[in-house]
Amino acid sequence: MARRLRPGQLMLNEIHEQPLVLERVWREEGGAVRALARRLRAQRPRAVVLAARGTSDNAALYGRYLIETHLRIPASLAAPSVVTLYGVRVKLRGMVVIGLSQSGRSPDIVRVIESARDAGATTVAITNDPRAPLARAADEVLVLHAGAERSVAATKTYTAQLMLLSLLVAHTAGNSRLIRAHEALPEAVARALQTAPAVADAAALLQRARECLVTSRGYNFATALEAALKLKESSRVVAEALSSADLLHGPIAVVEREFPVIVVAPPGRALGHLWGVLRRLVRRRARTIVLSSAARLLAPATVPVRLPDVAEEALSPHVYIVPLQLLAHHTARLRGLDPDHPQGLRKVTRVL
């Protein structure tokens, strides 16, 4: 008889699989990434559109930052309802449209890719299932190699999506330093998993919280959004993600004494700004959970979570999301919830 798993065990197992998943992406999909990068360099698209929902939409936002900073062409996130509700065929000739879906079975994303292909765009599917409808609809397919993801909360497929997007952009840009930096990511993620004791302290801080804020800037704004989604769906904390720049434009007013705020602050272009934001949060007596490898940022935190150094700021989201996935899991378990099967959710959401 099969052994019954503890609540949340699937999610926890899949979080811990991520170093091996990133190794597989590097090893198994490198040829396909290089071939697609050659095609994109030859095509020289005038813009890129990324279509996704849920967790994949957060990966798509990361892709937007990467594309604009490294390829210097406009990138945007599609509004699938333009196609599925309003029946509009957007003028996309000369562009690349990338559809992201771990299952490859989200009907609205499949429709966006079909419409884009009919409109003359080059279409790319990034999915865990090379036989899924999304893969069949696209001109090119990149496979996540994540294995079956059984927990409703997506974890390893998210970091695999980040890995494929960053590899594709690095190869298209011809950035050899960024390409080489990917080799260190599996080990960095393995080290990020060792933050579990600090994450347990952070989960205790959130155990009775009704709401919290998650903030970062730049590449890791996507990390903040994904962390907030995981906290909402797994532990029912009403978590709101805000760019730290937007936080200062009014929302910081909600931060009162003991209000929990998660700050994602890897070294890089945004670090100085995030230091200033953290100082303001401390002055407001917020309870802060700070993820960083910079001692200056960790020192004033209520709960400091020390992360390993990441050679390239653009690759830090692959590492910084991992303790936040653990945080969502641990907080859910402290609250007596099963993050593998959140109430009212299914693994594949079918929306048109």
mmCIF file of C-alpha atoms in Angstrom:
data_model
loop_
_atom_site.group_PDB
_atom_site.id
_atom_site.type_symbol
_atom_site.label_atom_id
_atom_site.label_comp_id
_atom_site.label_asym_id
_atom_site.label_seq_id
_atom_site.Cartn_x
_atom_site.Cartn_y
_atom_site.Cartn_z
ATOM 1 C CA MET A 1 0.000 0.000 0.000
ATOM 2 C CA ALA A 2 1.348 3.425 -0.937
ATOM 3 C CA ARG A 3 2.560 5.513 1.995
ATOM 4 C CA ARG A 4 0.365 8.521 2.718
ATOM 5 C CA LEU A 5 2.252 11.800 2.309
ATOM 6 C CA ARG A 6 2.170 14.476 4.968
ATOM 7 C CA PRO A 7 0.319 17.692 4.023
ATOM 8 C CA GLY A 8 2.653 19.897 2.005
ATOM 9 C CA GLN A 9 5.164 17.115 1.343
ATOM 10 C CA LEU A 10 4.757 17.311 -2.433
ATOM 11 C CA MET A 11 5.495 21.036 -2.480
ATOM 12 C CA LEU A 12 8.479 20.614 -0.169
ATOM 13 C CA ASN A 13 9.903 17.772 -2.259
ATOM 14 C CA GLU A 14 9.527 19.787 -5.452
ATOM 15 C CA ILE A 15 11.199 22.838 -3.916
ATOM 16 C CA HIS A 16 14.168 20.628 -3.057
ATOM 17 C CA GLU A 17 14.312 19.184 -6.592
ATOM 18 C CA GLN A 18 15.184 22.565 -8.102
ATOM 19 C CA PRO A 19 18.994 22.228 -8.210
ATOM 20 C CA LEU A 20 18.608 19.036 -10.264
ATOM 21 C CA VAL A 21 15.936 20.615 -12.474
ATOM 22 C CA LEU A 22 18.202 23.554 -13.339
ATOM 23 C CA GLU A 23 21.024 21.137 -14.130
ATOM 24 C CA ARG A 24 18.702 19.237 -16.484
ATOM 25 C CA VAL A 25 17.624 22.434 -18.251
ATOM 26 C CA TRP A 26 21.285 23.389 -18.752
ATOM 27 C CA ARG A 27 22.207 19.902 -19.989
ATOM 28 C CA GLU A 28 19.141 18.833 -21.983
ATOM 29 C CA GLU A 29 17.821 22.033 -23.561
ATOM 30 C CA GLY A 30 21.035 23.885 -24.397
ATOM 31 C CA GLY A 31 20.994 22.839 -28.059
ATOM 32 C CA ALA A 32 17.402 23.973 -28.589
ATOM 33 C CA VAL A 33 18.116 27.288 -26.854
ATOM 34 C CA ARG A 34 21.169 27.956 -29.022
ATOM 35 C CA ALA A 35 19.274 27.100 -32.213
ATOM 36 C CA LEU A 36 16.405 29.419 -31.306
ATOM 37 C CA ALA A 37 18.850 32.183 -30.369
ATOM 38 C CA ARG A 38 20.456 31.899 -33.823
ATOM 39 C CA ARG A 39 17.028 32.223 -35.437
ATOM 40 C CA LEU A 40 16.186 35.295 -33.359
ATOM 41 C CA ARG A 41 19.517 36.972 -34.127
ATOM 42 C CA ALA A 42 18.921 36.446 -37.834
ATOM 43 C CA GLN A 43 15.333 37.647 -37.621
ATOM 44 C CA ARG A 44 16.094 40.748 -35.510
ATOM 45 C CA PRO A 45 12.532 41.116 -34.169
ATOM 46 C CA ARG A 46 11.263 44.609 -33.497
ATOM 47 C CA ALA A 47 9.572 43.583 -30.225
ATOM 48 C CA VAL A 48 8.758 40.596 -28.011
ATOM 49 C CA VAL A 49 5.396 39.834 -26.404
ATOM 50 C CA LEU A 50 5.102 37.307 -23.557
ATOM 51 C CA ALA A 51 1.774 35.595 -22.817
ATOM 52 C CA ALA A 52 1.101 33.769 -19.543
ATOM 53 C CA ARG A 53 -1.112 33.505 -16.487
ATOM 54 C CA GLY A 54 -0.430 33.025 -12.772
ATOM 55 C CA THR A 55 3.073 31.930 -11.812
ATOM 56 C CA SER A 56 4.090 31.837 -15.478
ATOM 57 C CA ASP A 57 3.060 35.488 -15.789
ATOM 58 C CA ASN A 58 5.593 36.365 -13.093
ATOM 59 C CA ALA A 59 8.268 34.512 -15.059
ATOM 60 C CA ALA A 60 7.151 36.473 -18.124
ATOM 61 C CA LEU A 61 7.666 39.766 -16.284
ATOM 62 C CA TYR A 62 11.207 38.667 -15.465
ATOM 63 C CA GLY A 63 11.642 37.903 -19.159
ATOM 64 C CA ARG A 64 10.516 41.416 -20.038
ATOM 65 C CA TYR A 65 13.218 42.964 -17.849
ATOM 66 C CA LEU A 66 15.842 40.635 -19.339
ATOM 67 C CA ILE A 67 14.866 41.296 -22.939
ATOM 68 C CA GLU A 68 14.805 45.057 -22.587
ATOM 69 C CA THR A 69 18.057 45.296 -20.601
ATOM 70 C CA HIS A 70 20.098 42.811 -22.656
ATOM 71 C CA LEU A 71 18.554 42.910 -26.147
ATOM 72 C CA ARG A 72 17.388 46.548 -25.995
ATOM 73 C CA ILE A 73 14.146 45.884 -27.807
ATOM 74 C CA PRO A 74 10.673 46.535 -26.394
ATOM 75 C CA ALA A 75 9.001 43.688 -24.530
ATOM 76 C CA SER A 76 5.488 43.565 -23.131
ATOM 77 C CA LEU A 77 3.069 41.209 -21.412
ATOM 78 C CA ALA A 78 0.079 40.156 -23.484
ATOM 79 C CA ALA A 79 -3.488 40.682 -22.295
ATOM 80 C CA PRO A 80 -5.005 37.333 -23.371
ATOM 81 C CA SER A 81 -8.547 38.706 -23.027
ATOM 82 C CA VAL A 82 -7.907 40.932 -26.062
ATOM 83 C CA VAL A 83 -7.903 37.722 -28.103
ATOM 84 C CA THR A 84 -10.247 35.468 -26.131
ATOM 85 C CA LEU A 85 -12.958 37.953 -25.089
ATOM 86 C CA TYR A 86 -12.778 40.608 -27.789
ATOM 87 C CA GLY A 87 -11.674 38.491 -30.740
ATOM 88 C CA VAL A 88 -8.982 40.943 -31.857
ATOM 89 C CA ARG A 89 -6.047 39.806 -33.967
ATOM 90 C CA VAL A 90 -3.239 42.131 -32.882
ATOM 91 C CA LYS A 91 -0.748 43.286 -35.539
ATOM 92 C CA LEU A 92 2.309 41.244 -34.567
ATOM 93 C CA ARG A 93 4.170 40.708 -37.840
ATOM 94 C CA GLY A 94 7.915 41.001 -37.310
ATOM 95 C CA MET A 95 7.608 40.283 -33.600
ATOM 96 C CA VAL A 96 8.259 37.265 -31.392
ATOM 97 C CA VAL A 97 5.464 36.007 -29.136
ATOM 98 C CA ILE A 98 6.427 33.663 -26.290
ATOM 99 C CA GLY A 99 3.746 31.631 -24.513
ATOM 100 C CA LEU A 100 4.589 30.284 -21.064
ATOM 101 C CA SER A 101 2.520 27.565 -19.377
ATOM 102 C CA GLN A 102 3.864 24.743 -17.218
ATOM 103 C CA SER A 103 1.095 22.412 -18.385
ATOM 104 C CA GLY A 104 0.814 23.788 -21.904
ATOM 105 C CA ARG A 105 -2.948 23.408 -21.532
ATOM 106 C CA SER A 106 -4.128 26.903 -20.606
ATOM 107 C CA PRO A 107 -6.704 27.552 -23.358
ATOM 108 C CA ASP A 108 -6.303 31.327 -23.371
ATOM 109 C CA ILE A 109 -2.523 31.156 -23.791
ATOM 110 C CA VAL A 110 -2.904 28.579 -26.577
ATOM 111 C CA ARG A 111 -5.355 30.924 -28.325
ATOM 112 C CA VAL A 112 -2.938 33.861 -28.021
ATOM 113 C CA ILE A 113 -0.166 31.819 -29.644
ATOM 114 C CA GLU A 114 -2.479 30.604 -32.425
ATOM 115 C CA SER A 115 -3.638 34.161 -33.104
ATOM 116 C CA ALA A 116 -0.065 35.486 -33.077
ATOM 117 C CA ARG A 117 1.087 32.816 -35.501
ATOM 118 C CA ASP A 118 -1.810 33.623 -37.847
ATOM 119 C CA ALA A 119 -0.811 37.298 -37.610
ATOM 120 C CA GLY A 120 2.718 36.561 -38.837
ATOM 121 C CA ALA A 121 4.648 36.509 -35.560
ATOM 122 C CA THR A 122 7.328 33.979 -34.711
ATOM 123 C CA THR A 123 5.854 31.967 -31.845
ATOM 124 C CA VAL A 124 7.642 30.138 -29.034
ATOM 125 C CA ALA A 125 6.191 27.818 -26.382
ATOM 126 C CA ILE A 126 7.905 27.300 -23.028
ATOM 127 C CA THR A 127 6.227 24.351 -21.330
ATOM 128 C CA ASN A 128 6.845 21.194 -19.330
ATOM 129 C CA ASP A 129 4.997 19.012 -21.865
ATOM 130 C CA PRO A 130 6.305 18.967 -25.450
ATOM 131 C CA ARG A 131 3.082 17.228 -26.587
ATOM 132 C CA ALA A 132 0.709 19.784 -25.068
ATOM 133 C CA PRO A 133 -1.594 22.011 -27.172
ATOM 134 C CA LEU A 134 0.646 25.039 -26.570
ATOM 135 C CA ALA A 135 3.655 23.214 -27.988
ATOM 136 C CA ARG A 136 1.662 22.091 -31.036
ATOM 137 C CA ALA A 137 0.494 25.657 -31.679
ATOM 138 C CA ALA A 138 3.956 27.258 -31.642
ATOM 139 C CA ASP A 139 6.738 27.454 -34.223
ATOM 140 C CA GLU A 140 9.412 26.652 -31.628
ATOM 141 C CA VAL A 141 9.301 24.805 -28.296
ATOM 142 C CA LEU A 142 11.555 24.954 -25.240
ATOM 143 C CA VAL A 143 10.943 22.216 -22.657
ATOM 144 C CA LEU A 144 11.255 22.734 -18.896
ATOM 145 C CA HIS A 145 12.491 19.198 -18.047
ATOM 146 C CA ALA A 146 11.042 19.641 -14.546
ATOM 147 C CA GLY A 147 9.367 16.240 -14.292
ATOM 148 C CA ALA A 148 5.806 15.865 -13.069
ATOM 149 C CA GLU A 149 4.799 18.697 -10.741
ATOM 150 C CA ARG A 150 2.095 17.250 -8.474
ATOM 151 C CA SER A 151 1.648 20.038 -5.956
ATOM 152 C CA VAL A 152 -0.862 22.676 -7.040
ATOM 153 C CA ALA A 153 1.666 25.363 -6.066
ATOM 154 C CA ALA A 154 4.161 25.714 -8.926
ATOM 155 C CA THR A 155 7.771 25.849 -7.741
ATOM 156 C CA LYS A 156 10.263 23.910 -9.848
ATOM 157 C CA THR A 157 8.523 24.784 -13.116
ATOM 158 C CA TYR A 158 8.856 28.478 -12.221
ATOM 159 C CA THR A 159 12.629 28.356 -11.761
ATOM 160 C CA ALA A 160 12.930 26.225 -14.909
ATOM 161 C CA GLN A 161 11.058 28.952 -16.823
ATOM 162 C CA LEU A 162 13.450 31.571 -15.432
ATOM 163 C CA MET A 163 16.405 29.419 -16.488
ATOM 164 C CA LEU A 164 15.163 29.010 -20.056
ATOM 165 C CA LEU A 165 14.364 32.707 -20.422
ATOM 166 C CA SER A 166 17.754 33.811 -19.127
ATOM 167 C CA LEU A 167 19.629 31.268 -21.256
ATOM 168 C CA LEU A 168 17.691 32.309 -24.352
ATOM 169 C CA VAL A 169 18.368 36.006 -23.789
ATOM 170 C CA ALA A 170 22.038 35.410 -22.934
ATOM 171 C CA HIS A 171 22.605 33.371 -26.116
ATOM 172 C CA THR A 172 20.635 35.799 -28.290
ATOM 173 C CA ALA A 173 22.683 38.695 -26.903
ATOM 174 C CA GLY A 174 25.928 36.742 -27.327
ATOM 175 C CA ASN A 175 26.777 37.490 -23.680
ATOM 176 C CA SER A 176 29.330 34.794 -22.855
ATOM 177 C CA ARG A 177 29.782 35.934 -19.257
ATOM 178 C CA LEU A 178 26.053 35.650 -18.580
ATOM 179 C CA ILE A 179 25.931 32.257 -20.302
ATOM 180 C CA ARG A 180 28.777 30.909 -18.137
ATOM 181 C CA ALA A 181 27.185 32.263 -14.960
ATOM 182 C CA HIS A 182 24.294 29.812 -15.408
ATOM 183 C CA GLU A 183 26.603 26.912 -14.527
ATOM 184 C CA ALA A 184 26.774 28.103 -10.913
ATOM 185 C CA LEU A 185 23.006 28.359 -10.439
ATOM 186 C CA PRO A 186 22.256 24.769 -9.321
ATOM 187 C CA GLU A 187 24.802 25.073 -6.508
ATOM 188 C CA ALA A 188 23.530 28.539 -5.546
ATOM 189 C CA VAL A 189 19.969 27.198 -5.353
ATOM 190 C CA ALA A 190 21.178 24.262 -3.242
ATOM 191 C CA ARG A 191 22.774 26.750 -0.848
ATOM 192 C CA ALA A 192 19.583 28.816 -0.794
ATOM 193 C CA LEU A 193 17.764 25.723 0.459
ATOM 194 C CA GLN A 194 20.033 25.823 3.520
ATOM 195 C CA THR A 195 18.287 29.012 4.698
ATOM 196 C CA ALA A 196 15.554 26.822 6.212
ATOM 197 C CA PRO A 197 16.284 27.811 9.869
ATOM 198 C CA ALA A 198 15.922 31.536 9.083
ATOM 199 C CA VAL A 199 12.854 30.794 6.962
ATOM 200 C CA ALA A 200 11.304 29.007 9.948
ATOM 201 C CA ASP A 201 11.728 32.215 11.969
ATOM 202 C CA ALA A 202 10.121 34.202 9.148
ATOM 203 C CA ALA A 203 7.195 31.765 9.016
ATOM 204 C CA ALA A 204 6.661 32.193 12.753
ATOM 205 C CA LEU A 205 6.486 35.959 12.168
ATOM 206 C CA LEU A 206 3.782 35.446 9.515
ATOM 207 C CA GLN A 207 1.870 32.677 11.296
ATOM 208 C CA ARG A 208 -0.836 34.989 12.628
ATOM 209 C CA ALA A 209 -0.513 37.736 10.029
ATOM 210 C CA ARG A 210 -3.591 38.562 8.017
ATOM 211 C CA GLU A 211 -1.637 40.585 5.440
ATOM 212 C CA CYS A 212 1.856 41.582 4.425
ATOM 213 C CA LEU A 213 3.781 43.452 1.749
ATOM 214 C CA VAL A 214 6.528 42.051 -0.469
ATOM 215 C CA THR A 215 8.806 44.527 -2.198
ATOM 216 C CA SER A 216 11.790 44.633 -4.516
ATOM 217 C CA ARG A 217 12.798 46.359 -7.722
ATOM 218 C CA GLY A 218 14.161 45.532 -11.170
ATOM 219 C CA TYR A 219 14.653 41.863 -11.998
ATOM 220 C CA ASN A 220 13.349 40.814 -8.589
ATOM 221 C CA PHE A 221 10.033 42.621 -8.839
ATOM 222 C CA ALA A 222 8.966 39.326 -10.443
ATOM 223 C CA THR A 223 10.300 37.541 -7.344
ATOM 224 C CA ALA A 224 8.167 39.757 -5.119
ATOM 225 C CA LEU A 225 5.076 39.037 -7.215
ATOM 226 C CA GLU A 226 5.700 35.302 -7.181
ATOM 227 C CA ALA A 227 6.328 35.286 -3.422
ATOM 228 C CA ALA A 228 3.066 37.158 -2.835
ATOM 229 C CA LEU A 229 1.184 34.690 -5.030
ATOM 230 C CA LYS A 230 2.651 31.715 -3.170
ATOM 231 C CA LEU A 231 1.737 33.213 0.207
ATOM 232 C CA LYS A 232 -1.828 33.905 -0.941
ATOM 233 C CA GLU A 233 -2.519 30.527 -2.502
ATOM 234 C CA SER A 234 -0.616 28.343 -0.011
ATOM 235 C CA SER A 235 -1.005 30.050 3.367
ATOM 236 C CA ARG A 236 -3.919 32.461 2.786
ATOM 237 C CA VAL A 237 -1.877 35.497 3.802
ATOM 238 C CA VAL A 238 -3.168 38.532 1.897
ATOM 239 C CA ALA A 239 0.234 39.395 0.460
ATOM 240 C CA GLU A 240 0.624 42.337 -1.899
ATOM 241 C CA ALA A 241 3.707 42.774 -4.064
ATOM 242 C CA LEU A 242 4.858 46.269 -4.920
ATOM 243 C CA SER A 243 7.851 47.680 -6.700
ATOM 244 C CA SER A 244 9.836 49.466 -4.018
ATOM 245 C CA ALA A 245 9.632 52.584 -6.194
ATOM 246 C CA ASP A 246 5.828 52.372 -6.194
ATOM 247 C CA LEU A 247 5.783 51.613 -2.469
ATOM 248 C CA LEU A 248 7.088 55.122 -1.811
ATOM 249 C CA HIS A 249 4.331 56.675 -3.950
ATOM 250 C CA GLY A 250 1.685 56.255 -1.267
ATOM 251 C CA PRO A 251 1.251 52.584 -0.245
ATOM 252 C CA ILE A 252 3.917 52.872 2.469
ATOM 253 C CA ALA A 253 1.205 54.689 4.439
ATOM 254 C CA VAL A 254 -0.345 51.306 5.347
ATOM 255 C CA VAL A 255 2.859 50.229 7.104
ATOM 256 C CA GLU A 256 2.336 50.711 10.822
ATOM 257 C CA ARG A 257 4.072 49.274 13.861
ATOM 258 C CA GLU A 258 4.495 45.476 13.576
ATOM 259 C CA PHE A 259 3.219 45.366 9.969
ATOM 260 C CA PRO A 260 5.125 42.558 8.179
ATOM 261 C CA VAL A 261 7.142 43.498 5.092
ATOM 262 C CA ILE A 262 9.364 41.183 3.034
ATOM 263 C CA VAL A 263 12.257 42.947 1.270
ATOM 264 C CA VAL A 264 14.052 41.129 -1.576
ATOM 265 C CA ALA A 265 17.414 42.885 -1.850
ATOM 266 C CA PRO A 266 20.203 41.193 -3.805
ATOM 267 C CA PRO A 267 23.339 43.204 -4.604
ATOM 268 C CA GLY A 268 22.958 45.108 -7.854
ATOM 269 C CA ARG A 269 21.626 48.328 -9.318
ATOM 270 C CA ALA A 270 18.626 48.469 -6.964
ATOM 271 C CA LEU A 271 20.500 47.819 -3.710
ATOM 272 C CA GLY A 272 21.059 51.454 -2.730
ATOM 273 C CA HIS A 273 17.407 52.269 -3.318
ATOM 274 C CA LEU A 274 16.265 49.233 -1.327
ATOM 275 C CA TRP A 275 18.541 50.251 1.548
ATOM 276 C CA GLY A 276 16.756 53.595 1.683
ATOM 277 C CA VAL A 277 13.350 51.888 1.608
ATOM 278 C CA LEU A 278 14.374 49.503 4.386
ATOM 279 C CA ARG A 279 15.491 52.395 6.582
ATOM 280 C CA ARG A 280 12.076 54.007 6.183
ATOM 281 C CA LEU A 281 10.348 50.727 7.047
ATOM 282 C CA VAL A 282 12.481 50.363 10.170
ATOM 283 C CA ARG A 283 11.619 53.916 11.226
ATOM 284 C CA ARG A 284 7.941 52.974 10.894
ATOM 285 C CA ARG A 285 8.591 49.982 13.198
ATOM 286 C CA ALA A 286 7.671 47.420 10.554
ATOM 287 C CA ARG A 287 8.564 43.779 11.135
ATOM 288 C CA THR A 288 10.941 43.120 8.259
ATOM 289 C CA ILE A 289 12.037 39.885 6.625
ATOM 290 C CA VAL A 290 15.065 40.766 4.485
ATOM 291 C CA LEU A 291 16.610 38.490 1.856
ATOM 292 C CA SER A 292 20.098 39.593 0.842
ATOM 293 C CA SER A 293 23.774 38.709 0.803
ATOM 294 C CA ALA A 294 24.677 42.277 1.828
ATOM 295 C CA ALA A 295 25.424 42.627 5.546
ATOM 296 C CA ARG A 296 24.239 46.249 5.569
ATOM 297 C CA LEU A 297 20.724 45.178 4.511
ATOM 298 C CA LEU A 298 20.571 42.223 6.870
ATOM 299 C CA ALA A 299 21.671 44.059 10.018
ATOM 300 C CA PRO A 300 18.427 45.985 10.778
ATOM 301 C CA ALA A 301 16.059 43.167 9.750
ATOM 302 C CA THR A 302 13.652 41.568 12.203
ATOM 303 C CA VAL A 303 14.421 38.282 10.426
ATOM 304 C CA PRO A 304 17.532 38.311 8.204
ATOM 305 C CA VAL A 305 17.751 35.597 5.528
ATOM 306 C CA ARG A 306 21.308 35.457 4.195
ATOM 307 C CA LEU A 307 21.553 34.278 0.586
ATOM 308 C CA PRO A 308 24.663 33.201 -1.326
ATOM 309 C CA ASP A 309 26.342 35.648 -3.664
ATOM 310 C CA VAL A 310 25.113 35.428 -7.265
ATOM 311 C CA ALA A 311 27.655 36.487 -9.883
ATOM 312 C CA GLU A 312 25.117 38.227 -12.140
ATOM 313 C CA GLU A 313 22.276 40.363 -10.784
ATOM 314 C CA ALA A 314 20.140 39.235 -13.735
ATOM 315 C CA LEU A 315 20.263 35.653 -12.421
ATOM 316 C CA SER A 316 19.474 36.422 -8.780
ATOM 317 C CA PRO A 317 15.705 35.714 -9.169
ATOM 318 C CA HIS A 318 16.491 32.018 -9.729
ATOM 319 C CA VAL A 319 18.020 31.901 -6.238
ATOM 320 C CA TYR A 320 16.018 34.452 -4.253
ATOM 321 C CA ILE A 321 12.628 32.855 -4.916
ATOM 322 C CA VAL A 322 13.663 29.598 -3.218
ATOM 323 C CA PRO A 323 13.514 30.743 0.445
ATOM 324 C CA LEU A 324 10.224 32.468 -0.353
ATOM 325 C CA GLN A 325 8.772 29.210 -1.659
ATOM 326 C CA LEU A 326 9.888 27.588 1.595
ATOM 327 C CA LEU A 327 8.329 30.481 3.509
ATOM 328 C CA ALA A 328 4.952 29.936 1.846
ATOM 329 C CA HIS A 329 5.138 26.222 2.637
ATOM 330 C CA HIS A 330 6.222 26.646 6.257
ATOM 331 C CA THR A 331 3.671 29.391 6.950
ATOM 332 C CA ALA A 332 0.896 27.210 5.545
ATOM 333 C CA ARG A 333 1.874 24.296 7.766
ATOM 334 C CA LEU A 334 2.057 26.515 10.868
ATOM 335 C CA ARG A 335 -1.475 27.661 10.057
ATOM 336 C CA GLY A 336 -2.707 24.077 9.722
ATOM 337 C CA LEU A 337 -3.106 24.247 5.927
ATOM 338 C CA ASP A 338 -2.089 21.842 3.159
ATOM 339 C CA PRO A 339 -0.168 23.816 0.514
ATOM 340 C CA ASP A 340 -0.288 20.845 -1.866
ATOM 341 C CA HIS A 341 -4.052 21.237 -2.222
ATOM 342 C CA PRO A 342 -5.088 24.862 -1.586
ATOM 343 C CA GLN A 343 -8.808 25.350 -1.170
ATOM 344 C CA GLY A 344 -10.601 26.100 -4.436
ATOM 345 C CA LEU A 345 -7.551 25.674 -6.698
ATOM 346 C CA ARG A 346 -6.640 23.180 -9.422
ATOM 347 C CA LYS A 347 -3.290 22.485 -11.073
ATOM 348 C CA VAL A 348 -4.498 23.539 -14.526
ATOM 349 C CA THR A 349 -6.761 26.581 -14.740
ATOM 350 C CA ARG A 350 -8.916 26.558 -17.863
ATOM 351 C CA VAL A 351 -9.999 30.112 -18.664
ATOM 352 C CA LEU A 352 -10.926 31.653 -22.004
#
